[in-house]
CSV table of N, CA and C in Angstrom, one decimal:
chain,number,residue,atom,x,y,z
U,1,MET,N,0.8,-1.2,0.0
U,1,MET,CA,0.0,0.0,0.0
U,1,MET,C,0.9,1.3,0.0
U,2,ALA,N,1.9,1.2,0.8
U,2,ALA,CA,2.8,2.4,0.8
U,2,ALA,C,3.5,2.7,-0.6
U,3,GLU,N,3.7,1.6,-1.3
U,3,GLU,CA,4.3,1.8,-2.7
U,3,GLU,C,3.3,2.5,-3.6
U,4,LYS,N,2.0,2.2,-3.4
U,4,LYS,CA,1.0,3.0,-4.3
U,4,LYS,C,1.1,4.5,-4.0
U,5,HIS,N,1.1,4.8,-2.7
U,5,HIS,CA,1.2,6.2,-2.3
U,5,HIS,C,2.5,6.8,-2.8
U,6,LEU,N,3.6,6.1,-2.7
U,6,LEU,CA,4.9,6.6,-3.2
U,6,LEU,C,4.8,6.8,-4.7
U,7,VAL,N,4.2,5.8,-5.5
U,7,VAL,CA,4.1,6.0,-6.9
U,7,VAL,C,3.2,7.2,-7.2
U,8,SER,N,2.1,7.3,-6.5
U,8,SER,CA,1.2,8.4,-6.8
U,8,SER,C,1.9,9.7,-6.5
U,9,PHE,N,2.6,9.8,-5.3
U,9,PHE,CA,3.3,11.0,-5.0
U,9,PHE,C,4.3,11.3,-6.0
U,10,SER,N,5.1,10.3,-6.5
U,10,SER,CA,6.1,10.6,-7.5
U,10,SER,C,5.5,11.1,-8.8
U,11,PHE,N,4.4,10.5,-9.2
U,11,PHE,CA,3.7,11.0,-10.4
U,11,PHE,C,3.2,12.4,-10.2
U,12,VAL,N,2.7,12.7,-9.1
U,12,VAL,CA,2.2,14.1,-8.9
U,12,VAL,C,3.4,15.1,-8.8
U,13,PHE,N,4.4,14.7,-8.2
U,13,PHE,CA,5.6,15.5,-8.1
U,13,PHE,C,6.2,15.8,-9.5
U,14,LEU,N,6.2,14.7,-10.4
U,14,LEU,CA,6.7,14.8,-11.7
U,14,LEU,C,5.8,15.7,-12.5
U,15,ALA,N,4.5,15.6,-12.4
U,15,ALA,CA,3.6,16.4,-13.1
U,15,ALA,C,3.7,17.9,-12.8
U,16,VAL,N,3.8,18.1,-11.5
U,16,VAL,CA,4.0,19.5,-11.0
U,16,VAL,C,5.3,20.1,-11.6
U,17,ALA,N,6.3,19.3,-11.5
U,17,ALA,CA,7.6,19.8,-12.0
U,17,ALA,C,7.6,20.1,-13.5
U,18,VAL,N,6.9,19.2,-14.3
U,18,VAL,CA,6.8,19.4,-15.7
U,18,VAL,C,6.0,20.7,-16.0
U,19,PHE,N,4.8,20.8,-15.4
U,19,PHE,CA,4.0,22.0,-15.6
U,19,PHE,C,4.7,23.3,-15.1
U,20,ALA,N,5.3,23.2,-14.0
U,20,ALA,CA,6.1,24.4,-13.5
U,20,ALA,C,7.2,24.7,-14.4
U,21,GLY,N,7.8,23.7,-15.0
U,21,GLY,CA,8.9,24.0,-15.9
U,21,GLY,C,8.4,24.6,-17.2
U,22,GLN,N,7.2,24.2,-17.6
U,22,GLN,CA,6.6,24.8,-18.8
U,22,GLN,C,6.2,26.3,-18.5
U,23,ALA,N,5.6,26.5,-17.4
U,23,ALA,CA,5.2,27.9,-17.0
U,23,ALA,C,6.4,28.7,-16.8
U,24,HIS,N,7.5,28.2,-16.2
U,24,HIS,CA,8.7,28.9,-16.0
U,24,HIS,C,9.4,29.1,-17.3
U,25,GLY,N,9.3,28.2,-18.2
U,25,GLY,CA,9.9,28.3,-19.5
U,25,GLY,C,9.3,29.3,-20.5
U,26,SER,N,8.1,29.8,-20.1
U,26,SER,CA,7.4,30.7,-21.0
U,26,SER,C,7.4,32.2,-20.5
U,27,THR,N,8.6,32.6,-20.1
U,27,THR,CA,8.7,34.0,-19.5
U,27,THR,C,9.1,34.9,-20.6
U,28,ILE,N,9.1,36.2,-20.3
U,28,ILE,CA,9.5,37.3,-21.2
U,28,ILE,C,11.0,37.1,-21.5
U,29,CYS,N,11.8,36.4,-20.6
U,29,CYS,CA,13.2,36.3,-20.8
U,29,CYS,C,13.7,35.2,-21.6
U,30,ASP,N,12.8,34.3,-22.1
U,30,ASP,CA,13.2,33.1,-22.8
U,30,ASP,C,14.2,33.3,-23.9
U,31,LYS,N,14.0,34.4,-24.7
U,31,LYS,CA,14.8,34.6,-25.9
U,31,LYS,C,16.0,35.6,-25.6
U,32,SER,N,16.2,36.0,-24.4
U,32,SER,CA,17.3,36.9,-24.1
U,32,SER,C,18.6,36.1,-24.2
U,33,ASP,N,19.7,36.8,-24.2
U,33,ASP,CA,21.0,36.1,-24.3
U,33,ASP,C,21.3,35.3,-23.0
U,34,TYR,N,20.8,35.7,-21.9
U,34,TYR,CA,21.1,35.1,-20.6
U,34,TYR,C,19.7,35.0,-19.8
U,35,PRO,N,18.9,34.0,-20.2
U,35,PRO,CA,17.6,33.9,-19.6
U,35,PRO,C,17.5,33.8,-18.1
U,36,ALA,N,18.3,32.9,-17.5
U,36,ALA,CA,18.2,32.8,-16.0
U,36,ALA,C,18.6,34.1,-15.3
U,37,LEU,N,19.6,34.8,-15.8
U,37,LEU,CA,20.0,36.1,-15.3
U,37,LEU,C,18.9,37.1,-15.5
U,38,CYS,N,18.3,37.0,-16.6
U,38,CYS,CA,17.2,38.0,-16.9
U,38,CYS,C,16.0,37.7,-16.0
U,39,ARG,N,15.6,36.5,-15.8
U,39,ARG,CA,14.5,36.2,-14.9
U,39,ARG,C,14.7,36.7,-13.5
U,40,SER,N,16.0,36.5,-13.0
U,40,SER,CA,16.3,37.0,-11.7
U,40,SER,C,16.2,38.5,-11.6
U,41,ALA,N,16.5,39.2,-12.7
U,41,ALA,CA,16.5,40.7,-12.7
U,41,ALA,C,15.1,41.3,-12.8
U,42,VAL,N,14.2,40.6,-13.6
U,42,VAL,CA,12.9,41.2,-13.8
U,42,VAL,C,11.9,40.9,-12.7
U,43,LYS,N,12.3,40.1,-11.8
U,43,LYS,CA,11.5,39.8,-10.5
U,43,LYS,C,10.1,39.5,-10.8
U,44,GLY,N,9.8,38.6,-11.8
U,44,GLY,CA,8.5,38.2,-12.1
U,44,GLY,C,7.6,39.0,-13.0
U,45,ALA,N,8.1,40.2,-13.4
U,45,ALA,CA,7.4,41.0,-14.3
U,45,ALA,C,7.1,40.3,-15.7
U,46,SER,N,6.0,40.5,-16.2
U,46,SER,CA,5.7,39.7,-17.5
U,46,SER,C,5.5,40.7,-18.7
U,47,ASP,N,5.4,42.0,-18.4
U,47,ASP,CA,5.3,42.9,-19.6
U,47,ASP,C,6.6,43.6,-19.8
U,48,PRO,N,7.0,43.9,-21.0
U,48,PRO,CA,8.3,44.4,-21.3
U,48,PRO,C,8.6,45.7,-20.5
U,49,GLU,N,7.7,46.6,-20.3
U,49,GLU,CA,8.0,47.9,-19.7
U,49,GLU,C,8.3,47.6,-18.2
U,50,SER,N,7.5,46.9,-17.5
U,50,SER,CA,7.8,46.6,-16.1
U,50,SER,C,9.1,45.7,-15.9
U,51,ALA,N,9.3,44.8,-16.8
U,51,ALA,CA,10.4,43.9,-16.8
U,51,ALA,C,11.7,44.8,-17.0
U,52,LEU,N,11.7,45.7,-18.0
U,52,LEU,CA,12.8,46.5,-18.2
U,52,LEU,C,13.1,47.4,-17.1
U,53,LYS,N,12.1,48.0,-16.5
U,53,LYS,CA,12.3,48.9,-15.4
U,53,LYS,C,13.0,48.2,-14.2
U,54,ALA,N,12.5,47.0,-13.9
U,54,ALA,CA,13.1,46.2,-12.8
U,54,ALA,C,14.5,45.8,-13.2
U,55,ALA,N,14.8,45.4,-14.4
U,55,ALA,CA,16.1,45.0,-14.9
U,55,ALA,C,17.1,46.2,-14.8
U,56,ILE,N,16.7,47.4,-15.2
U,56,ILE,CA,17.5,48.5,-15.1
U,56,ILE,C,17.8,48.9,-13.6
U,57,GLU,N,16.8,48.8,-12.8
U,57,GLU,CA,17.0,49.1,-11.4
U,57,GLU,C,18.0,48.1,-10.8
U,58,HIS,N,17.9,46.8,-11.2
U,58,HIS,CA,18.8,45.8,-10.7
U,58,HIS,C,20.2,46.1,-11.2
U,59,LEU,N,20.3,46.5,-12.4
U,59,LEU,CA,21.7,46.8,-13.0
U,59,LEU,C,22.3,48.0,-12.3
U,60,ILE,N,21.5,49.0,-12.0
U,60,ILE,CA,22.0,50.2,-11.2
U,60,ILE,C,22.6,49.7,-9.9
U,61,SER,N,21.8,48.9,-9.2
U,61,SER,CA,22.3,48.4,-7.9
U,61,SER,C,23.6,47.6,-8.0
U,62,GLU,N,23.6,46.7,-9.0
U,62,GLU,CA,24.8,45.9,-9.2
U,62,GLU,C,26.0,46.8,-9.6
U,63,THR,N,25.8,47.8,-10.4
U,63,THR,CA,26.9,48.7,-10.8
U,63,THR,C,27.4,49.5,-9.6
U,64,ASN,N,26.5,50.0,-8.7
U,64,ASN,CA,27.0,50.6,-7.5
U,64,ASN,C,27.8,49.7,-6.6
U,65,HIS,N,27.3,48.5,-6.6
U,65,HIS,CA,28.1,47.5,-5.8
U,65,HIS,C,29.5,47.3,-6.4
U,66,ALA,N,29.5,47.2,-7.7
U,66,ALA,CA,30.8,47.0,-8.4
U,66,ALA,C,31.7,48.2,-8.2
U,67,LYS,N,31.2,49.4,-8.2
U,67,LYS,CA,32.0,50.6,-7.9
U,67,LYS,C,32.6,50.5,-6.5
U,68,GLU,N,31.8,50.1,-5.5
U,68,GLU,CA,32.3,50.0,-4.2
U,68,GLU,C,33.3,48.9,-4.0
U,69,SER,N,33.1,47.8,-4.7
U,69,SER,CA,34.0,46.6,-4.6
U,69,SER,C,35.3,47.0,-5.3
U,70,SER,N,35.3,47.7,-6.3
U,70,SER,CA,36.5,48.0,-7.1
U,70,SER,C,37.5,48.9,-6.2
U,71,GLN,N,36.9,49.6,-5.2
U,71,GLN,CA,37.8,50.4,-4.4
U,71,GLN,C,38.6,49.6,-3.4
U,72,THR,N,38.2,48.3,-3.2
U,72,THR,CA,38.9,47.5,-2.2
U,72,THR,C,40.1,46.7,-2.9
U,73,VAL,N,40.2,46.8,-4.2
U,73,VAL,CA,41.2,46.0,-4.9
U,73,VAL,C,42.6,46.6,-4.7
U,74,GLY,N,42.7,47.9,-4.7
U,74,GLY,CA,44.0,48.6,-4.5
U,74,GLY,C,44.0,49.8,-5.4
U,75,ASN,N,45.2,50.4,-5.5
U,75,ASN,CA,45.3,51.7,-6.2
U,75,ASN,C,45.9,51.4,-7.6
U,76,LEU,N,45.1,50.8,-8.4
U,76,LEU,CA,45.6,50.6,-9.8
U,76,LEU,C,45.1,51.7,-10.7
U,77,LYS,N,45.9,52.1,-11.7
U,77,LYS,CA,45.5,53.2,-12.6
U,77,LYS,C,44.2,52.7,-13.3
U,78,SER,N,44.2,51.5,-13.7
U,78,SER,CA,43.0,51.0,-14.5
U,78,SER,C,41.7,51.1,-13.7
U,79,LEU,N,41.8,50.9,-12.4
U,79,LEU,CA,40.6,51.0,-11.6
U,79,LEU,C,40.0,52.4,-11.4
U,80,SER,N,40.9,53.4,-11.6
U,80,SER,CA,40.3,54.7,-11.6
U,80,SER,C,39.5,54.9,-12.8
U,81,VAL,N,39.9,54.3,-13.9
U,81,VAL,CA,39.0,54.3,-15.1
U,81,VAL,C,37.7,53.6,-14.9
U,82,CYS,N,37.8,52.4,-14.3
U,82,CYS,CA,36.7,51.6,-14.0
U,82,CYS,C,35.7,52.4,-13.1
U,83,LYS,N,36.2,53.0,-12.0
U,83,LYS,CA,35.3,53.7,-11.1
U,83,LYS,C,34.6,54.8,-11.8
U,84,GLN,N,35.3,55.6,-12.7
U,84,GLN,CA,34.6,56.6,-13.5
U,84,GLN,C,33.6,56.0,-14.4
U,85,ASN,N,33.9,54.9,-15.0
U,85,ASN,CA,33.0,54.3,-15.9
U,85,ASN,C,31.8,53.7,-15.2
U,86,PHE,N,31.9,53.2,-14.0
U,86,PHE,CA,30.8,52.7,-13.2
U,86,PHE,C,29.9,53.9,-12.9
U,87,LYS,N,30.5,55.0,-12.6
U,87,LYS,CA,29.7,56.2,-12.3
U,87,LYS,C,28.9,56.6,-13.6
U,88,ASP,N,29.6,56.6,-14.7
U,88,ASP,CA,29.0,57.0,-16.0
U,88,ASP,C,27.9,56.0,-16.4
U,89,ALA,N,28.1,54.7,-16.1
U,89,ALA,CA,27.1,53.7,-16.4
U,89,ALA,C,25.8,54.0,-15.5
U,90,VAL,N,26.0,54.3,-14.3
U,90,VAL,CA,24.8,54.6,-13.4
U,90,VAL,C,24.1,55.8,-14.0
U,91,ASP,N,24.8,56.8,-14.4
U,91,ASP,CA,24.2,58.0,-15.1
U,91,ASP,C,23.4,57.6,-16.3
U,92,ASP,N,24.0,56.8,-17.1
U,92,ASP,CA,23.3,56.3,-18.4
U,92,ASP,C,22.1,55.5,-18.0
U,93,LEU,N,22.2,54.7,-17.0
U,93,LEU,CA,21.0,53.9,-16.6
U,93,LEU,C,19.9,54.7,-16.0
U,94,GLN,N,20.3,55.8,-15.2
U,94,GLN,CA,19.3,56.7,-14.7
U,94,GLN,C,18.6,57.4,-15.9
U,95,LYS,N,19.3,57.8,-16.9
U,95,LYS,CA,18.7,58.4,-18.1
U,95,LYS,C,17.8,57.4,-18.8
U,96,SER,N,18.2,56.1,-18.8
U,96,SER,CA,17.4,55.1,-19.4
U,96,SER,C,16.1,55.0,-18.7
U,97,LEU,N,16.0,55.1,-17.4
U,97,LEU,CA,14.8,55.0,-16.7
U,97,LEU,C,13.9,56.2,-17.1
U,98,GLN,N,14.5,57.4,-17.2
U,98,GLN,CA,13.7,58.6,-17.6
U,98,GLN,C,13.2,58.4,-19.1
U,99,HIS,N,14.1,57.9,-19.9
U,99,HIS,CA,13.6,57.6,-21.3
U,99,HIS,C,12.5,56.6,-21.4
U,100,LEU,N,12.6,55.6,-20.5
U,100,LEU,CA,11.5,54.6,-20.5
U,100,LEU,C,10.2,55.2,-20.0
U,101,LYS,N,10.3,56.1,-19.0
U,101,LYS,CA,9.1,56.7,-18.5
U,101,LYS,C,8.5,57.6,-19.6
U,102,ASN,N,9.3,58.3,-20.4
U,102,ASN,CA,8.8,59.1,-21.4
U,102,ASN,C,8.6,58.4,-22.7
U,103,TYR,N,8.8,57.1,-22.7
U,103,TYR,CA,8.7,56.2,-23.9
U,103,TYR,C,9.4,56.7,-25.1
U,104,ASP,N,10.7,57.2,-24.8
U,104,ASP,CA,11.6,57.6,-25.9
U,104,ASP,C,12.5,56.5,-26.2
U,105,LEU,N,12.0,55.6,-27.1
U,105,LEU,CA,12.7,54.3,-27.3
U,105,LEU,C,14.1,54.5,-27.9
U,106,PRO,N,14.3,55.4,-28.9
U,106,PRO,CA,15.6,55.5,-29.5
U,106,PRO,C,16.6,56.0,-28.4
U,107,SER,N,16.3,57.0,-27.6
U,107,SER,CA,17.2,57.5,-26.5
U,107,SER,C,17.4,56.4,-25.5
U,108,LEU,N,16.4,55.6,-25.2
U,108,LEU,CA,16.5,54.5,-24.2
U,108,LEU,C,17.6,53.6,-24.7
U,109,LYS,N,17.5,53.2,-25.9
U,109,LYS,CA,18.5,52.2,-26.4
U,109,LYS,C,19.9,52.8,-26.5
U,110,ILE,N,20.0,54.0,-26.8
U,110,ILE,CA,21.3,54.7,-26.8
U,110,ILE,C,21.9,54.7,-25.4
U,111,SER,N,21.1,55.1,-24.4
U,111,SER,CA,21.6,55.1,-23.0
U,111,SER,C,22.0,53.7,-22.5
U,112,LEU,N,21.2,52.7,-22.8
U,112,LEU,CA,21.5,51.4,-22.4
U,112,LEU,C,22.8,50.9,-23.1
U,113,SER,N,23.0,51.3,-24.4
U,113,SER,CA,24.2,50.9,-25.1
U,113,SER,C,25.4,51.6,-24.5
U,114,GLY,N,25.1,52.9,-24.0
U,114,GLY,CA,26.2,53.6,-23.4
U,114,GLY,C,26.7,52.9,-22.1
U,115,ALA,N,25.8,52.4,-21.3
U,115,ALA,CA,26.1,51.7,-20.1
U,115,ALA,C,27.0,50.5,-20.4
U,116,LEU,N,26.5,49.7,-21.5
U,116,LEU,CA,27.3,48.5,-21.9
U,116,LEU,C,28.7,48.9,-22.3
U,117,THR,N,28.8,50.0,-23.0
U,117,THR,CA,30.1,50.5,-23.4
U,117,THR,C,31.0,50.9,-22.2
U,118,ASP,N,30.4,51.5,-21.2
U,118,ASP,CA,31.1,51.8,-20.0
U,118,ASP,C,31.8,50.6,-19.4
U,119,TYR,N,31.0,49.5,-19.3
U,119,TYR,CA,31.6,48.3,-18.7
U,119,TYR,C,32.8,47.8,-19.6
U,120,SER,N,32.6,47.8,-20.9
U,120,SER,CA,33.6,47.3,-21.8
U,120,SER,C,34.9,48.2,-21.7
U,121,THR,N,34.7,49.5,-21.5
U,121,THR,CA,35.8,50.4,-21.4
U,121,THR,C,36.6,50.1,-20.1
U,122,CYS,N,35.9,49.7,-19.0
U,122,CYS,CA,36.6,49.3,-17.8
U,122,CYS,C,37.5,48.1,-18.1
U,123,ASP,N,36.9,47.1,-18.8
U,123,ASP,CA,37.6,45.9,-19.1
U,123,ASP,C,38.9,46.2,-19.9
U,124,ASP,N,38.7,47.1,-20.9
U,124,ASP,CA,39.8,47.5,-21.8
U,124,ASP,C,40.9,48.1,-21.0
U,125,ALA,N,40.6,49.0,-20.0
U,125,ALA,CA,41.6,49.7,-19.2
U,125,ALA,C,42.4,48.7,-18.4
U,126,VAL,N,41.7,47.7,-17.8
U,126,VAL,CA,42.3,46.7,-17.0
U,126,VAL,C,43.3,45.9,-17.8
U,127,VAL,N,42.9,45.4,-19.0
U,127,VAL,CA,43.7,44.6,-19.9
U,127,VAL,C,44.9,45.4,-20.4
U,128,ASP,N,44.6,46.7,-20.9
U,128,ASP,CA,45.7,47.5,-21.4
U,128,ASP,C,46.8,47.8,-20.4
U,129,ASN,N,46.4,47.9,-19.2
U,129,ASN,CA,47.4,48.2,-18.1
U,129,ASN,C,48.0,46.9,-17.5
U,130,GLY,N,47.6,45.8,-18.0
U,130,GLY,CA,48.2,44.5,-17.6
U,130,GLY,C,47.8,44.2,-16.1
U,131,ASP,N,46.6,44.6,-15.7
U,131,ASP,CA,46.2,44.4,-14.4
U,131,ASP,C,45.2,43.2,-14.2
U,132,GLU,N,45.1,42.3,-15.2
U,132,GLU,CA,44.1,41.3,-15.2
U,132,GLU,C,44.2,40.4,-13.9
U,133,LYS,N,45.4,40.0,-13.5
U,133,LYS,CA,45.5,39.2,-12.3
U,133,LYS,C,45.1,39.9,-11.1
U,134,LYS,N,45.5,41.2,-10.9
U,134,LYS,CA,45.2,41.9,-9.7
U,134,LYS,C,43.7,42.3,-9.7
U,135,ALA,N,43.1,42.5,-10.9
U,135,ALA,CA,41.7,43.0,-10.9
U,135,ALA,C,40.8,41.9,-11.5
U,136,LEU,N,41.1,40.7,-11.3
U,136,LEU,CA,40.3,39.6,-11.8
U,136,LEU,C,38.8,39.7,-11.3
U,137,GLY,N,38.6,40.1,-10.1
U,137,GLY,CA,37.3,40.2,-9.6
U,137,GLY,C,36.5,41.3,-10.3
U,138,VAL,N,37.2,42.4,-10.7
U,138,VAL,CA,36.5,43.5,-11.4
U,138,VAL,C,36.1,43.0,-12.8
U,139,LEU,N,37.0,42.2,-13.4
U,139,LEU,CA,36.7,41.7,-14.7
U,139,LEU,C,35.5,40.7,-14.7
U,140,SER,N,35.4,39.9,-13.6
U,140,SER,CA,34.3,39.0,-13.4
U,140,SER,C,33.0,39.7,-13.2
U,141,THR,N,33.1,40.8,-12.4
U,141,THR,CA,31.9,41.6,-12.2
U,141,THR,C,31.5,42.3,-13.4
U,142,ASP,N,32.4,42.8,-14.2
U,142,ASP,CA,32.1,43.5,-15.5
U,142,ASP,C,31.4,42.5,-16.4
U,143,ALA,N,31.8,41.2,-16.4
U,143,ALA,CA,31.2,40.3,-17.3
U,143,ALA,C,29.7,40.1,-16.9
U,144,LEU,N,29.4,40.1,-15.6
U,144,LEU,CA,28.0,40.0,-15.1
U,144,LEU,C,27.3,41.3,-15.6
U,145,LEU,N,27.9,42.4,-15.3
U,145,LEU,CA,27.2,43.7,-15.7
U,145,LEU,C,26.9,43.8,-17.2
U,146,GLU,N,27.8,43.3,-18.0
U,146,GLU,CA,27.6,43.3,-19.5
U,146,GLU,C,26.5,42.4,-19.8
U,147,ARG,N,26.4,41.2,-19.2
U,147,ARG,CA,25.3,40.3,-19.4
U,147,ARG,C,23.9,40.9,-19.0
U,148,LEU,N,23.9,41.6,-17.9
U,148,LEU,CA,22.7,42.3,-17.4
U,148,LEU,C,22.3,43.4,-18.4
U,149,ALA,N,23.3,44.2,-18.9
U,149,ALA,CA,23.0,45.2,-19.8
U,149,ALA,C,22.5,44.7,-21.2
U,150,SER,N,23.1,43.6,-21.6
U,150,SER,CA,22.6,42.9,-22.8
U,150,SER,C,21.2,42.5,-22.7
U,151,ASN,N,20.8,42.0,-21.5
U,151,ASN,CA,19.4,41.6,-21.3
U,151,ASN,C,18.5,42.8,-21.3
U,152,CYS,N,19.0,43.9,-20.8
U,152,CYS,CA,18.2,45.2,-20.8
U,152,CYS,C,17.9,45.6,-22.2
U,153,LEU,N,19.0,45.5,-23.1
U,153,LEU,CA,18.8,45.9,-24.5
U,153,LEU,C,17.8,44.9,-25.1
U,154,TYR,N,17.8,43.7,-24.8
U,154,TYR,CA,16.8,42.7,-25.3
U,154,TYR,C,15.4,43.1,-24.9
U,155,LEU,N,15.2,43.4,-23.6
U,155,LEU,CA,13.9,43.8,-23.1
U,155,LEU,C,13.4,45.1,-23.8
U,156,ALA,N,14.4,46.0,-24.0
U,156,ALA,CA,14.0,47.3,-24.7
U,156,ALA,C,13.5,47.0,-26.1
U,157,SER,N,14.1,46.0,-26.8
U,157,SER,CA,13.7,45.6,-28.1
U,157,SER,C,12.2,45.1,-28.2
U,158,LEU,N,11.7,44.7,-27.0
U,158,LEU,CA,10.3,44.2,-27.0
U,158,LEU,C,9.3,45.3,-26.9
U,159,LEU,N,9.7,46.5,-26.5
U,159,LEU,CA,8.8,47.6,-26.4
U,159,LEU,C,8.3,48.0,-27.7
U,160,ARG,N,7.1,48.4,-27.8
U,160,ARG,CA,6.5,49.0,-29.0
U,160,ARG,C,6.0,50.4,-28.7
U,161,LEU,N,6.1,51.2,-29.7
U,161,LEU,CA,5.6,52.6,-29.6
U,161,LEU,C,4.1,52.6,-29.2
U,162,LYS,N,3.8,53.5,-28.3
U,162,LYS,CA,2.4,53.6,-27.8
U,162,LYS,C,1.7,54.6,-28.7
């Protein structure tokens, strides 16, 4: 008798997992470059505008954290470039939120692309100065920020003019 309940429980568990996987698999982030990262950033939002707003706010938070963390690495010339670029990225992302609010899609995409460029510029400064080993954590963080920014650009591409 216990085996029947075990089999029934296993079947129910499997069915729930399959249906949950299907529901989970049909999110706004499915076609993004980094779906799992996108889902964590949009915090359950299902429409492009809300999802993008949440993703940008998440990216601002992560960028501020990266700026603070980069200050603990040491006094490397490349990190002064990174700190400035993190500040510039936050400015670009704040502008992105304003452009989203105003539904200025071209300016929104330009500002998001600017933030992505800011992260790449930091990477370039670290590599050009030969600081890869000393600033490995900064490079890893930048890789995450670049992925988050890429997902923001994807979400922005889903917006349609009102």
